[in-house]
Coordinates of C-alpha atoms in Angstrom, one line a residue:
M257 CA -4.2 41.1 19.0
Q258 CA -4.7 40.4 15.2
D259 CA -5.6 43.3 13.3
A260 CA -6.2 44.4 9.7
L261 CA -2.5 44.3 8.9
A262 CA -1.9 41.4 9.9
I263 CA -4.6 39.9 8.0
H264 CA -3.6 42.0 4.9
R265 CA 0.1 40.9 5.2
W266 CA -1.1 37.2 5.6
L267 CA -3.4 37.4 2.7
L268 CA -0.7 39.4 0.5
A269 CA 1.9 36.2 1.6
R270 CA -0.6 34.4 -0.1
Q271 CA -1.4 36.0 -3.1
I272 CA -5.2 36.3 -2.2
H273 CA -6.6 39.6 -4.0
H274 CA -8.7 41.2 -1.1
E275 CA -9.3 45.0 0.3
I276 CA -9.5 46.3 3.4
V277 CA -12.6 48.4 3.7
R278 CA -12.2 51.6 5.7
L279 CA -15.8 52.0 7.5
P280 CA -17.7 55.2 7.5
R281 CA -18.3 54.6 11.6
V282 CA -17.3 52.4 14.2
L283 CA -18.3 48.8 14.6
T284 CA -19.1 47.6 18.0
S285 CA -19.8 43.7 16.1
A286 CA -19.8 42.1 13.1
D287 CA -23.6 42.3 13.5
E288 CA -23.5 45.7 12.0
L289 CA -21.8 45.1 9.0
P290 CA -24.6 45.2 6.9
E291 CA -25.9 48.2 8.0
V292 CA -22.7 49.9 7.9
L293 CA -21.7 48.8 4.0
G294 CA -25.0 48.4 2.6
V295 CA -24.7 44.8 1.8
P296 CA -27.0 41.8 2.3
P297 CA -26.7 39.8 5.9
E298 CA -26.5 36.5 4.1
T299 CA -22.9 38.3 2.2
C300 CA -21.5 39.4 6.0
V301 CA -19.3 36.4 7.9
T302 CA -19.1 36.5 11.5
V303 CA -17.5 34.2 14.0
T304 CA -19.3 33.1 17.3
V305 CA -17.3 31.7 20.3
F306 CA -19.0 29.5 22.6
E307 CA -18.2 27.6 25.7
V308 CA -18.9 23.8 25.1
T309 CA -19.2 21.0 27.7
T310 CA -18.5 17.7 26.4
R311 CA -18.5 14.5 29.4
G312 CA -17.8 17.4 32.1
C313 CA -14.4 19.0 29.8
R314 CA -15.3 22.5 29.0
E315 CA -13.5 24.1 25.7
P316 CA -14.2 26.9 23.4
V317 CA -15.5 26.3 20.2
A318 CA -16.0 28.7 17.1
V319 CA -18.5 28.8 14.5
I320 CA -18.6 30.6 11.1
S321 CA -21.4 31.6 9.8
S322 CA -23.3 34.5 8.3
V323 CA -24.8 37.8 10.2
A324 CA -28.0 36.5 8.6
R325 CA -27.8 33.0 10.6
R326 CA -26.0 33.1 13.5
P327 CA -26.0 29.7 15.6
R328 CA -28.0 29.4 19.0
P329 CA -26.1 27.3 21.9
S330 CA -29.3 24.7 21.5
V331 CA -28.0 24.4 17.7
I332 CA -24.2 23.7 18.7
A333 CA -25.4 21.1 21.4
A334 CA -27.4 19.0 18.9
A335 CA -24.3 18.9 16.5
L336 CA -21.8 18.2 18.6
G337 CA -23.7 16.1 21.3
A338 CA -22.6 18.7 23.9
E339 CA -24.2 18.8 27.6
R340 CA -24.0 22.6 27.7
V341 CA -23.6 25.1 25.3
R342 CA -23.2 28.7 26.0
P343 CA -21.6 31.8 24.6
A344 CA -18.3 32.7 25.7
S345 CA -17.9 35.7 28.0
S346 CA -15.8 38.5 26.0
Y347 CA -12.7 37.9 28.0
T348 CA -12.8 34.3 26.8
V349 CA -13.2 35.4 23.3
N350 CA -10.3 37.9 23.3
A351 CA -8.2 35.4 25.0
V352 CA -8.9 32.3 22.6
T353 CA -9.0 34.3 19.4
D354 CA -6.6 36.9 19.7
Y355 CA -9.1 39.2 18.2
A356 CA -11.5 41.6 20.1
A357 CA -15.0 40.4 20.9
G358 CA -17.5 40.7 18.5
L359 CA -14.9 41.8 15.9
V360 CA -13.4 38.2 15.4
C361 CA -12.2 37.5 11.8
P362 CA -12.5 33.8 10.5
L363 CA -8.8 33.5 9.6
L364 CA -5.8 33.8 11.6
L365 CA -7.6 32.1 14.4
P366 CA -5.2 29.6 16.8
E367 CA -4.8 26.0 15.6
K368 CA -5.4 24.6 18.8
L369 CA -9.2 26.6 18.2
T370 CA -12.2 24.2 17.5
L371 CA -13.4 25.8 14.5
L372 CA -16.6 25.2 12.5
I373 CA -17.9 26.2 9.4
D374 CA -21.9 26.4 9.0
R375 CA -21.8 23.9 5.6
R376 CA -25.5 26.2 4.7
L377 CA -23.1 29.5 4.3
V378 CA -20.2 27.6 2.2
D379 CA -23.5 25.7 0.0
A380 CA -25.7 28.9 -0.2
T381 CA -22.7 31.6 -1.2
D382 CA -21.5 31.8 -4.4
P383 CA -17.8 31.1 -4.8
D384 CA -17.6 34.6 -6.9
V385 CA -19.6 36.5 -4.7
F386 CA -17.7 39.0 -2.2
V387 CA -18.6 38.5 1.5
H388 CA -17.4 40.9 4.0
T389 CA -15.9 40.4 7.5
A390 CA -14.8 41.7 10.5
T391 CA -10.9 42.5 11.0
G392 CA -11.0 42.6 15.0
E393 CA -10.7 46.4 14.3
R394 CA -13.6 49.0 15.2
M395 CA -13.1 51.0 11.5
T396 CA -12.0 48.7 9.2
A397 CA -13.6 44.8 7.3
L398 CA -12.0 42.8 5.1
R399 CA -13.8 42.0 1.6
L400 CA -12.7 39.1 0.1
R401 CA -14.4 36.5 -2.5
A402 CA -16.1 33.3 -1.1
V403 CA -13.8 31.1 -2.9
H404 CA -11.1 32.3 -1.0
L405 CA -12.4 32.5 2.4
F406 CA -13.6 29.7 3.0
P407 CA -10.7 27.2 2.0
L408 CA -8.4 29.6 3.9
A409 CA -10.7 29.4 7.4
S410 CA -9.1 26.6 9.2
G411 CA -12.2 25.0 9.9
K412 CA -14.5 22.0 9.2
P413 CA -18.1 22.3 7.8
V414 CA -20.9 21.2 10.2
E415 CA -24.8 20.3 9.1
L416 CA -26.5 22.9 11.1
A417 CA -29.8 23.0 9.0
G418 CA -31.4 20.2 10.7
H419 CA -31.1 21.8 14.1
G420 CA -33.1 25.1 13.6
L421 CA -30.3 28.1 13.3
A422 CA -31.7 31.4 14.4
S423 CA -32.5 34.4 11.9

């Protein structure tokens, strides 16, 4: 499983300024980051994994978004032209991301995993603002500038604004 130390070493090797933040209480999911850190939900980045069925083939798809605007399955289905989209089980999330379900970091995800980034997150976030994300661990979070996170996340920006994201 990926963890804060693996992320820290990977970012150090790329000379990316970042901070691994020790949390005052345990997280059960990235949705709790704004409350635990006392920061706006728009600055907290999360990864949601879905099981997407297209032409009878089912595959996992991960979507990077803000905690404030997590995508619904219907949004992903419309954006991808999929027949069916449903949230992935915890077992699937753990297996395809190498992170604990609910605490997936947008970095160090396997290359074979389809990764989408909500374009509104990229467009609406000032590159110099600090964003926070889970590290796969319950007691830590990653803090770094948006200008570093989005290029390092190997995902494809997708326009989801016209598809009605959940708030």
